[in-house]
CSV table of N, CA, C and O in Angstrom, one decimal:
chain,number,residue,atom,x,y,z
A,1,GLY,N,33.1,-71.2,-38.4
A,1,GLY,CA,34.0,-70.9,-37.3
A,1,GLY,C,34.4,-72.1,-36.5
A,1,GLY,O,33.6,-73.0,-36.5
A,2,ASP,N,35.5,-72.1,-35.9
A,2,ASP,CA,36.0,-73.2,-35.1
A,2,ASP,C,36.8,-72.6,-34.0
A,2,ASP,O,37.7,-71.8,-34.2
A,3,GLN,N,36.6,-73.1,-32.7
A,3,GLN,CA,37.4,-72.6,-31.6
A,3,GLN,C,38.2,-73.7,-31.0
A,3,GLN,O,38.8,-73.5,-29.9
A,4,LYS,N,38.4,-74.8,-31.6
A,4,LYS,CA,39.3,-75.8,-31.1
A,4,LYS,C,40.7,-75.3,-31.1
A,4,LYS,O,41.2,-74.7,-32.0
A,5,GLY,N,41.4,-75.6,-30.0
A,5,GLY,CA,42.8,-75.2,-29.9
A,5,GLY,C,43.0,-73.8,-29.4
A,5,GLY,O,44.1,-73.3,-29.6
A,6,GLY,N,42.0,-73.1,-28.9
A,6,GLY,CA,42.2,-71.8,-28.3
A,6,GLY,C,41.7,-70.7,-29.2
A,6,GLY,O,40.6,-70.2,-29.0
A,7,ALA,N,42.5,-70.3,-30.2
A,7,ALA,CA,42.1,-69.1,-31.1
A,7,ALA,C,41.0,-69.5,-32.1
A,7,ALA,O,41.0,-70.6,-32.6
A,8,PRO,N,40.0,-68.7,-32.2
A,8,PRO,CA,39.0,-69.0,-33.2
A,8,PRO,C,39.5,-69.0,-34.6
A,8,PRO,O,40.5,-68.2,-35.0
A,9,HIS,N,39.0,-69.8,-35.5
A,9,HIS,CA,39.4,-70.0,-36.9
A,9,HIS,C,38.1,-69.8,-37.7
A,9,HIS,O,37.1,-70.4,-37.4
A,10,TYR,N,38.2,-69.0,-38.7
A,10,TYR,CA,37.0,-68.8,-39.6
A,10,TYR,C,37.3,-69.1,-41.0
A,10,TYR,O,38.4,-68.9,-41.5
A,11,ARG,N,36.4,-69.7,-41.7
A,11,ARG,CA,36.5,-70.1,-43.1
A,11,ARG,C,35.2,-69.8,-43.8
A,11,ARG,O,34.1,-70.2,-43.3
A,12,PHE,N,35.3,-69.2,-45.0
A,12,PHE,CA,34.2,-68.9,-45.8
A,12,PHE,C,34.5,-69.4,-47.2
A,12,PHE,O,35.5,-69.1,-47.8
A,13,ASP,N,33.7,-70.2,-47.8
A,13,ASP,CA,33.8,-70.8,-49.1
A,13,ASP,C,32.5,-70.5,-49.9
A,13,ASP,O,31.5,-71.1,-49.5
A,14,GLY,N,32.6,-69.6,-50.8
A,14,GLY,CA,31.4,-69.3,-51.5
A,14,GLY,C,31.5,-68.0,-52.4
A,14,GLY,O,32.6,-67.7,-52.8
A,15,LYS,N,30.3,-67.3,-52.6
A,15,LYS,CA,30.3,-66.2,-53.4
A,15,LYS,C,29.8,-65.0,-52.7
A,15,LYS,O,28.9,-65.1,-51.8
A,16,ILE,N,30.3,-63.8,-53.0
A,16,ILE,CA,29.8,-62.5,-52.5
A,16,ILE,C,29.5,-61.7,-53.8
A,16,ILE,O,30.4,-61.5,-54.6
A,17,THR,N,28.3,-61.2,-53.9
A,17,THR,CA,27.9,-60.5,-55.2
A,17,THR,C,27.5,-59.1,-54.9
A,17,THR,O,27.1,-58.8,-53.7
A,18,ASP,N,27.6,-58.3,-55.9
A,18,ASP,CA,27.1,-56.9,-55.9
A,18,ASP,C,27.7,-56.1,-54.8
A,18,ASP,O,27.0,-55.3,-54.1
A,19,THR,N,29.0,-56.2,-54.6
A,19,THR,CA,29.7,-55.4,-53.6
A,19,THR,C,30.1,-54.1,-54.2
A,19,THR,O,30.8,-54.0,-55.2
A,20,PRO,N,29.7,-52.9,-53.7
A,20,PRO,CA,30.0,-51.6,-54.2
A,20,PRO,C,31.5,-51.4,-54.1
A,20,PRO,O,32.2,-51.7,-53.1
A,21,TYR,N,32.1,-50.9,-55.3
A,21,TYR,CA,33.5,-50.6,-55.3
A,21,TYR,C,33.8,-49.6,-56.4
A,21,TYR,O,33.5,-49.8,-57.5
A,22,LYS,N,34.4,-48.4,-56.0
A,22,LYS,CA,34.8,-47.4,-56.9
A,22,LYS,C,33.7,-47.1,-58.0
A,22,LYS,O,34.0,-47.0,-59.2
A,23,GLY,N,32.5,-46.8,-57.5
A,23,GLY,CA,31.4,-46.5,-58.4
A,23,GLY,C,30.8,-47.6,-59.2
A,23,GLY,O,29.9,-47.4,-59.9
A,24,GLY,N,31.3,-48.8,-59.0
A,24,GLY,CA,30.8,-50.0,-59.7
A,24,GLY,C,30.5,-51.1,-58.8
A,24,GLY,O,30.2,-50.9,-57.6
A,25,ILE,N,30.6,-52.3,-59.3
A,25,ILE,CA,30.2,-53.5,-58.6
A,25,ILE,C,31.3,-54.6,-58.7
A,25,ILE,O,31.8,-54.8,-59.8
A,26,LEU,N,31.6,-55.3,-57.6
A,26,LEU,CA,32.5,-56.5,-57.6
A,26,LEU,C,31.7,-57.7,-57.2
A,26,LEU,O,30.8,-57.6,-56.3
A,27,ASP,N,32.0,-58.8,-57.8
A,27,ASP,CA,31.5,-60.1,-57.4
A,27,ASP,C,32.8,-61.0,-57.1
A,27,ASP,O,33.7,-61.0,-57.9
A,28,PHE,N,32.8,-61.7,-56.0
A,28,PHE,CA,33.8,-62.6,-55.6
A,28,PHE,C,33.4,-64.0,-55.5
A,28,PHE,O,32.2,-64.2,-55.1
A,29,ASP,N,34.2,-64.9,-55.9
A,29,ASP,CA,33.9,-66.3,-55.8
A,29,ASP,C,35.2,-67.0,-55.3
A,29,ASP,O,36.3,-66.9,-56.0
A,30,GLY,N,35.2,-67.5,-54.0
A,30,GLY,CA,36.5,-68.1,-53.5
A,30,GLY,C,36.4,-68.5,-52.1
A,30,GLY,O,35.3,-68.8,-51.6
A,31,VAL,N,37.6,-68.6,-51.5
A,31,VAL,CA,37.8,-69.1,-50.1
A,31,VAL,C,38.5,-68.0,-49.3
A,31,VAL,O,39.4,-67.4,-49.8
A,32,PHE,N,38.0,-67.8,-48.1
A,32,PHE,CA,38.6,-66.8,-47.2
A,32,PHE,C,38.7,-67.5,-45.9
A,32,PHE,O,37.8,-68.2,-45.4
A,33,GLU,N,39.9,-67.4,-45.3
A,33,GLU,CA,40.2,-68.0,-44.0
A,33,GLU,C,41.0,-67.0,-43.1
A,33,GLU,O,41.8,-66.2,-43.6
A,34,THR,N,40.8,-67.0,-41.8
A,34,THR,CA,41.5,-66.2,-40.9
A,34,THR,C,41.4,-66.8,-39.5
A,34,THR,O,40.5,-67.6,-39.2
A,35,SER,N,42.3,-66.4,-38.6
A,35,SER,CA,42.3,-67.0,-37.2
A,35,SER,C,42.6,-65.8,-36.3
A,35,SER,O,43.2,-64.8,-36.6
A,36,GLY,N,42.2,-66.0,-35.0
A,36,GLY,CA,42.5,-65.1,-34.0
A,36,GLY,C,41.4,-64.1,-33.6
A,36,GLY,O,40.3,-64.4,-33.9
A,37,ALA,N,41.8,-63.0,-33.1
A,37,ALA,CA,40.9,-62.0,-32.7
A,37,ALA,C,41.5,-60.6,-32.9
A,37,ALA,O,42.8,-60.5,-33.0
A,38,GLY,N,40.7,-59.6,-33.0
A,38,GLY,CA,41.3,-58.2,-33.2
A,38,GLY,C,42.1,-58.1,-34.5
A,38,GLY,O,41.8,-58.6,-35.5
A,39,LEU,N,43.3,-57.5,-34.3
A,39,LEU,CA,44.2,-57.2,-35.5
A,39,LEU,C,44.7,-58.6,-36.1
A,39,LEU,O,45.1,-58.6,-37.2
A,40,GLN,N,44.7,-59.6,-35.2
A,40,GLN,CA,45.2,-60.9,-35.7
A,40,GLN,C,44.3,-61.4,-36.9
A,40,GLN,O,44.8,-62.1,-37.8
A,41,LEU,N,43.0,-61.0,-36.9
A,41,LEU,CA,42.2,-61.4,-38.0
A,41,LEU,C,42.7,-60.9,-39.4
A,41,LEU,O,42.6,-61.5,-40.4
A,42,ILE,N,43.2,-59.7,-39.3
A,42,ILE,CA,43.8,-59.1,-40.6
A,42,ILE,C,45.1,-59.7,-40.9
A,42,ILE,O,45.4,-60.1,-42.0
A,43,GLU,N,46.0,-59.8,-39.9
A,43,GLU,CA,47.3,-60.4,-40.1
A,43,GLU,C,47.3,-61.8,-40.6
A,43,GLU,O,48.2,-62.2,-41.4
A,44,THR,N,46.3,-62.6,-40.2
A,44,THR,CA,46.3,-64.0,-40.6
A,44,THR,C,45.4,-64.3,-41.8
A,44,THR,O,45.2,-65.4,-42.2
A,45,ALA,N,44.8,-63.3,-42.3
A,45,ALA,CA,43.8,-63.4,-43.4
A,45,ALA,C,44.5,-64.0,-44.7
A,45,ALA,O,45.6,-63.6,-45.0
A,46,HIS,N,43.8,-65.0,-45.3
A,46,HIS,CA,44.2,-65.5,-46.5
A,46,HIS,C,42.9,-65.8,-47.4
A,46,HIS,O,42.0,-66.4,-46.8
A,47,ALA,N,43.0,-65.4,-48.6
A,47,ALA,CA,41.8,-65.6,-49.5
A,47,ALA,C,42.4,-65.9,-50.9
A,47,ALA,O,43.4,-65.4,-51.3
A,48,GLU,N,41.6,-66.6,-51.7
A,48,GLU,CA,41.9,-66.8,-53.1
A,48,GLU,C,40.7,-67.1,-53.8
A,48,GLU,O,39.7,-67.7,-53.2
A,49,GLY,N,40.7,-66.7,-55.1
A,49,GLY,CA,39.5,-67.0,-55.9
A,49,GLY,C,39.5,-66.2,-57.2
A,49,GLY,O,40.5,-65.8,-57.7
A,50,HIS,N,38.3,-65.8,-57.6
A,50,HIS,CA,38.1,-65.1,-58.8
A,50,HIS,C,37.2,-63.9,-58.6
A,50,HIS,O,36.3,-64.0,-57.7
A,51,LEU,N,37.4,-62.8,-59.2
A,51,LEU,CA,36.6,-61.6,-59.1
A,51,LEU,C,36.1,-61.2,-60.5
A,51,LEU,O,36.9,-61.3,-61.5
A,52,ARG,N,35.0,-60.6,-60.5
A,52,ARG,CA,34.4,-59.9,-61.7
A,52,ARG,C,34.0,-58.5,-61.3
A,52,ARG,O,33.4,-58.4,-60.2
A,53,ALA,N,34.2,-57.6,-62.2
A,53,ALA,CA,33.8,-56.2,-61.9
A,53,ALA,C,33.1,-55.6,-63.1
A,53,ALA,O,33.3,-55.9,-64.2
A,54,ARG,N,32.2,-54.6,-62.7
A,54,ARG,CA,31.5,-53.8,-63.7
A,54,ARG,C,31.5,-52.4,-63.3
A,54,ARG,O,31.3,-52.0,-62.2
A,55,SER,N,31.8,-51.5,-64.3
A,55,SER,CA,31.7,-50.1,-64.2
A,55,SER,C,32.6,-49.5,-63.1
A,55,SER,O,32.2,-48.7,-62.2
A,56,ILE,N,33.9,-49.9,-63.1
A,56,ILE,CA,34.8,-49.5,-62.0
A,56,ILE,C,35.6,-48.2,-62.5
A,56,ILE,O,36.2,-48.1,-63.6
A,57,ALA,N,35.5,-47.1,-61.6
A,57,ALA,CA,36.3,-45.9,-61.9
A,57,ALA,C,37.6,-46.1,-61.1
A,57,ALA,O,37.8,-45.7,-60.0
A,58,PHE,N,38.6,-46.8,-61.8
A,58,PHE,CA,39.8,-47.3,-61.2
A,58,PHE,C,40.7,-46.1,-60.7
A,58,PHE,O,41.2,-46.1,-59.6
A,59,SER,N,40.8,-45.1,-61.6
A,59,SER,CA,41.6,-43.9,-61.3
A,59,SER,C,41.1,-42.8,-62.2
A,59,SER,O,40.2,-43.1,-63.1
A,60,PRO,N,41.5,-41.6,-62.0
A,60,PRO,CA,41.0,-40.5,-62.9
A,60,PRO,C,41.1,-40.7,-64.4
A,60,PRO,O,40.3,-40.2,-65.2
A,61,ASP,N,42.1,-41.5,-64.8
A,61,ASP,CA,42.4,-41.7,-66.2
A,61,ASP,C,42.0,-43.1,-66.7
A,61,ASP,O,42.3,-43.5,-67.8
A,62,ALA,N,41.3,-43.9,-65.8
A,62,ALA,CA,41.0,-45.3,-66.2
A,62,ALA,C,39.6,-45.7,-65.6
A,62,ALA,O,39.5,-45.9,-64.4
A,63,ASP,N,38.7,-45.8,-66.5
A,63,ASP,CA,37.4,-46.4,-66.2
A,63,ASP,C,37.3,-47.7,-66.9
A,63,ASP,O,37.6,-47.9,-68.1
A,64,PHE,N,36.9,-48.8,-66.1
A,64,PHE,CA,36.8,-50.1,-66.7
A,64,PHE,C,35.4,-50.6,-66.7
A,64,PHE,O,34.8,-50.9,-65.6
A,65,PRO,N,34.8,-50.6,-67.9
A,65,PRO,CA,33.4,-51.1,-68.0
A,65,PRO,C,33.3,-52.6,-67.5
A,65,PRO,O,32.3,-52.9,-66.8
A,66,THR,N,34.3,-53.4,-67.7
A,66,THR,CA,34.4,-54.8,-67.2
A,66,THR,C,35.8,-55.1,-66.9
A,66,THR,O,36.7,-54.6,-67.4
A,67,ALA,N,35.9,-56.0,-65.9
A,67,ALA,CA,37.2,-56.5,-65.5
A,67,ALA,C,37.0,-57.8,-64.8
A,67,ALA,O,36.0,-58.1,-64.2
A,68,SER,N,38.1,-58.6,-64.8
A,68,SER,CA,38.1,-59.9,-64.1
A,68,SER,C,39.5,-60.3,-63.8
A,68,SER,O,40.4,-59.8,-64.4
A,69,ALA,N,39.6,-61.1,-62.7
A,69,ALA,CA,41.0,-61.5,-62.3
A,69,ALA,C,40.9,-62.7,-61.3
A,69,ALA,O,39.9,-62.8,-60.7
A,70,CYS,N,42.0,-63.4,-61.2
A,70,CYS,CA,42.1,-64.3,-60.1
A,70,CYS,C,42.8,-63.5,-59.0
A,70,CYS,O,43.6,-62.6,-59.3
A,71,PHE,N,42.5,-63.8,-57.8
A,71,PHE,CA,43.1,-63.0,-56.7
A,71,PHE,C,43.6,-63.9,-55.6
A,71,PHE,O,43.2,-65.0,-55.4
A,72,GLU,N,44.6,-63.3,-54.9
A,72,GLU,CA,45.1,-63.9,-53.7
A,72,GLU,C,45.3,-62.8,-52.7
A,72,GLU,O,45.9,-61.8,-53.0
A,73,LEU,N,44.8,-63.0,-51.5
A,73,LEU,CA,45.0,-62.0,-50.4
A,73,LEU,C,45.8,-62.7,-49.3
A,73,LEU,O,45.4,-63.8,-48.9
A,74,GLN,N,46.9,-62.0,-48.8
A,74,GLN,CA,47.6,-62.5,-47.7
A,74,GLN,C,47.8,-61.3,-46.8
A,74,GLN,O,48.5,-60.4,-47.1
A,75,GLY,N,47.1,-61.3,-45.6
A,75,GLY,CA,47.1,-60.2,-44.7
A,75,GLY,C,46.4,-59.0,-45.4
A,75,GLY,O,45.2,-59.1,-45.7
A,76,THR,N,47.1,-58.0,-45.7
A,76,THR,CA,46.5,-56.8,-46.4
A,76,THR,C,47.1,-56.7,-47.9
A,76,THR,O,46.8,-55.8,-48.6
A,77,HIS,N,47.9,-57.7,-48.3
A,77,HIS,CA,48.5,-57.6,-49.6
A,77,HIS,C,47.7,-58.4,-50.6
A,77,HIS,O,47.4,-59.6,-50.4
A,78,TRP,N,47.3,-57.8,-51.7
A,78,TRP,CA,46.5,-58.4,-52.8
A,78,TRP,C,47.4,-58.7,-54.0
A,78,TRP,O,48.3,-57.8,-54.4
A,79,LYS,N,47.3,-59.8,-54.6
A,79,LYS,CA,47.9,-60.2,-55.9
A,79,LYS,C,46.8,-60.5,-56.8
A,79,LYS,O,45.9,-61.3,-56.5
A,80,LEU,N,46.9,-60.0,-58.0
A,80,LEU,CA,46.0,-60.3,-59.1
A,80,LEU,C,46.7,-61.0,-60.3
A,80,LEU,O,47.7,-60.5,-60.7
A,81,GLY,N,46.1,-62.1,-60.7
A,81,GLY,CA,46.6,-62.7,-61.9
A,81,GLY,C,45.5,-62.9,-62.9
A,81,GLY,O,44.3,-62.7,-62.6
A,82,SER,N,45.9,-63.2,-64.1
A,82,SER,CA,44.9,-63.4,-65.2
A,82,SER,C,43.9,-62.2,-65.3
A,82,SER,O,42.7,-62.4,-65.5
A,83,VAL,N,44.5,-61.0,-65.1
A,83,VAL,CA,43.7,-59.8,-65.2
A,83,VAL,C,43.2,-59.5,-66.6
A,83,VAL,O,44.1,-59.6,-67.6
A,84,GLU,N,42.0,-59.2,-66.8
A,84,GLU,CA,41.4,-58.8,-68.1
A,84,GLU,C,40.5,-57.6,-67.8
A,84,GLU,O,39.6,-57.7,-67.1
A,85,VAL,N,40.9,-56.5,-68.4
A,85,VAL,CA,40.0,-55.3,-68.3
A,85,VAL,C,39.7,-54.7,-69.7
A,85,VAL,O,40.5,-54.8,-70.6
A,86,THR,N,38.6,-54.1,-69.7
A,86,THR,CA,38.2,-53.3,-70.9
A,86,THR,C,38.3,-51.8,-70.6
A,86,THR,O,37.9,-51.4,-69.5
A,87,GLN,N,38.9,-51.1,-71.5
A,87,GLN,CA,38.9,-49.6,-71.4
A,87,GLN,C,39.0,-49.0,-72.8
A,87,GLN,O,39.7,-49.5,-73.6
A,88,GLY,N,38.1,-48.0,-73.0
A,88,GLY,CA,38.1,-47.4,-74.3
A,88,GLY,C,37.8,-48.4,-75.5
A,88,GLY,O,38.4,-48.2,-76.5
A,89,GLY,N,37.1,-49.4,-75.3
A,89,GLY,CA,36.7,-50.4,-76.3
A,89,GLY,C,37.9,-51.4,-76.6
A,89,GLY,O,37.7,-52.2,-77.5
A,90,GLU,N,38.9,-51.3,-75.8
A,90,GLU,CA,40.0,-52.3,-76.0
A,90,GLU,C,40.1,-53.2,-74.7
A,90,GLU,O,39.7,-52.8,-73.6
A,91,THR,N,40.7,-54.4,-74.9
A,91,THR,CA,40.8,-55.3,-73.8
A,91,THR,C,42.3,-55.5,-73.5
A,91,THR,O,43.1,-55.7,-74.5
A,92,TYR,N,42.7,-55.4,-72.3
A,92,TYR,CA,44.0,-55.5,-71.8
A,92,TYR,C,44.1,-56.7,-70.9
A,92,TYR,O,43.2,-57.1,-70.2
A,93,PHE,N,45.3,-57.3,-70.8
A,93,PHE,CA,45.6,-58.5,-70.0
A,93,PHE,C,46.8,-58.3,-69.2
A,93,PHE,O,47.8,-57.6,-69.6
A,94,GLY,N,46.9,-58.9,-68.0
A,94,GLY,CA,48.1,-58.8,-67.2
A,94,GLY,C,48.0,-59.2,-65.8
A,94,GLY,O,47.2,-60.1,-65.5
A,95,THR,N,48.7,-58.5,-64.9
A,95,THR,CA,48.7,-58.8,-63.5
A,95,THR,C,48.6,-57.5,-62.7
A,95,THR,O,48.7,-56.4,-63.2
A,96,GLY,N,48.4,-57.7,-61.4
A,96,GLY,CA,48.3,-56.5,-60.5
A,96,GLY,C,48.7,-56.9,-59.1
A,96,GLY,O,48.8,-58.1,-58.7
A,97,ALA,N,49.0,-55.9,-58.3
A,97,ALA,CA,49.4,-56.1,-56.9
A,97,ALA,C,49.2,-54.8,-56.1
A,97,ALA,O,49.4,-53.7,-56.6
A,98,SER,N,48.8,-55.0,-54.8
A,98,SER,CA,48.7,-53.8,-53.9
A,98,SER,C,50.1,-53.4,-53.5
A,98,SER,O,51.0,-54.3,-53.4
A,99,GLN,N,50.3,-52.2,-53.1
A,99,GLN,CA,51.6,-51.6,-52.7
A,99,GLN,C,51.5,-51.2,-51.2
A,99,GLN,O,50.4,-51.0,-50.7
A,100,PRO,N,52.6,-51.1,-50.6
A,100,PRO,CA,52.6,-50.7,-49.1
A,100,PRO,C,51.9,-49.3,-48.9
A,100,PRO,O,51.4,-49.1,-47.8
A,101,ASP,N,51.9,-48.5,-49.9
A,101,ASP,CA,51.3,-47.1,-49.8
A,101,ASP,C,49.8,-47.1,-50.0
A,101,ASP,O,49.1,-46.1,-50.0
A,102,GLY,N,49.2,-48.3,-50.2
A,102,GLY,CA,47.7,-48.4,-50.3
A,102,GLY,C,47.2,-48.3,-51.7
A,102,GLY,O,46.0,-48.3,-52.0
A,103,LYS,N,48.1,-48.3,-52.7
A,103,LYS,CA,47.7,-48.2,-54.1
A,103,LYS,C,47.7,-49.6,-54.7
A,103,LYS,O,48.4,-50.5,-54.3
A,104,LEU,N,46.9,-49.8,-55.8
A,104,LEU,CA,46.9,-51.0,-56.6
A,104,LEU,C,47.5,-50.7,-57.9
A,104,LEU,O,47.1,-49.7,-58.6
A,105,VAL,N,48.5,-51.5,-58.3
A,105,VAL,CA,49.2,-51.3,-59.6
A,105,VAL,C,48.8,-52.4,-60.5
A,105,VAL,O,48.9,-53.6,-60.2
A,106,LEU,N,48.3,-52.1,-61.7
A,106,LEU,CA,48.0,-53.1,-62.8
A,106,LEU,C,49.0,-52.9,-63.9
A,106,LEU,O,49.1,-51.8,-64.4
A,107,ASP,N,49.7,-54.0,-64.2
A,107,ASP,CA,50.6,-54.0,-65.4
A,107,ASP,C,49.9,-54.8,-66.4
A,107,ASP,O,49.8,-56.0,-66.3
A,108,LEU,N,49.5,-54.1,-67.5
A,108,LEU,CA,48.7,-54.7,-68.5
A,108,LEU,C,49.3,-54.6,-69.9
A,108,LEU,O,50.2,-53.7,-70.2
A,109,VAL,N,48.9,-55.5,-70.8
A,109,VAL,CA,49.4,-55.5,-72.2
A,109,VAL,C,48.2,-55.7,-73.2
A,109,VAL,O,47.3,-56.4,-72.9
A,110,LYS,N,48.3,-55.0,-74.3
A,110,LYS,CA,47.4,-55.2,-75.4
A,110,LYS,C,48.3,-55.2,-76.6
A,110,LYS,O,48.9,-54.2,-77.0
A,111,GLY,N,48.5,-56.4,-77.2
A,111,GLY,CA,49.4,-56.6,-78.3
A,111,GLY,C,50.8,-56.3,-77.9
A,111,GLY,O,51.3,-56.9,-76.9
A,112,SER,N,51.5,-55.3,-78.5
A,112,SER,CA,52.8,-55.0,-78.1
A,112,SER,C,52.9,-53.7,-77.2
A,112,SER,O,53.9,-53.2,-76.8
A,113,ARG,N,51.7,-53.3,-76.8
A,113,ARG,CA,51.6,-52.0,-76.0
A,113,ARG,C,51.4,-52.4,-74.5
A,113,ARG,O,50.5,-53.1,-74.1
A,114,ASN,N,52.4,-51.9,-73.7
A,114,ASN,CA,52.4,-52.1,-72.2
A,114,ASN,C,51.8,-50.9,-71.6
A,114,ASN,O,52.1,-49.7,-71.9
A,115,VAL,N,50.9,-51.1,-70.6
A,115,VAL,CA,50.2,-50.0,-69.9
A,115,VAL,C,50.3,-50.3,-68.4
A,115,VAL,O,50.1,-51.4,-68.0
A,116,ARG,N,50.5,-49.3,-67.6
A,116,ARG,CA,50.5,-49.4,-66.2
A,116,ARG,C,49.4,-48.4,-65.7
A,116,ARG,O,49.4,-47.3,-65.9
A,117,PHE,N,48.5,-49.0,-64.9
A,117,PHE,CA,47.4,-48.2,-64.2
A,117,PHE,C,47.7,-48.3,-62.8
A,117,PHE,O,47.9,-49.3,-62.2
A,118,THR,N,47.7,-47.1,-62.1
A,118,THR,CA,47.8,-47.0,-60.6
A,118,THR,C,46.7,-46.3,-60.0
A,118,THR,O,46.3,-45.2,-60.5
A,119,GLY,N,46.1,-46.8,-59.0
A,119,GLY,CA,45.0,-46.1,-58.3
A,119,GLY,C,44.9,-46.6,-56.9
A,119,GLY,O,45.5,-47.6,-56.5
A,120,PRO,N,44.2,-45.9,-56.1
A,120,PRO,CA,44.0,-46.3,-54.7
A,120,PRO,C,43.2,-47.6,-54.6
A,120,PRO,O,42.3,-47.8,-55.4
A,121,LEU,N,43.7,-48.5,-53.7
A,121,LEU,CA,43.0,-49.8,-53.6
A,121,LEU,C,41.6,-49.5,-53.0
A,121,LEU,O,40.6,-50.1,-53.4
A,122,PHE,N,41.5,-48.6,-52.0
A,122,PHE,CA,40.3,-48.3,-51.3
A,122,PHE,C,40.1,-46.8,-51.3
A,122,PHE,O,41.0,-46.1,-51.4
A,123,ALA,N,38.8,-46.4,-51.2
A,123,ALA,CA,38.5,-45.0,-51.1
A,123,ALA,C,39.2,-44.4,-49.9
A,123,ALA,O,39.4,-45.1,-48.8
A,124,GLY,N,39.5,-43.1,-50.0
A,124,GLY,CA,40.2,-42.5,-48.9
A,124,GLY,C,41.7,-42.6,-48.9
A,124,GLY,O,42.4,-41.9,-48.2
A,125,VAL,N,42.3,-43.4,-49.8
A,125,VAL,CA,43.7,-43.5,-50.0
A,125,VAL,C,44.1,-42.5,-51.1
A,125,VAL,O,43.5,-42.6,-52.2
A,126,PRO,N,45.0,-41.6,-50.9
A,126,PRO,CA,45.3,-40.6,-51.9
A,126,PRO,C,46.0,-41.2,-53.1
A,126,PRO,O,46.6,-42.3,-53.1
């Protein structure tokens, strides 16, 4: 943390492991920064790095035993690149992004097959 110049500034560079998410576990490795107080902390949030997931119940029709991606967070908007997920013994590759309605959309490919998975980003989002 830093309070030079008035508003506090926070920076975290490291790893967060074993974070519960959708019935599974997430591990993050990256940098997180934000400034201000209250809601400003969310509005000014920026993060980027890599995530790994195990046993994620992404949506009612998509369980991912393993997943990984590069991520970028700006405010409340998530972008995922270099996404790799396994489902039903197959591996899919692609990208993802959060939507204004609170859902996360993954656009994935396996060979010539395009698949889109949509699910709530966080619990409690319909």
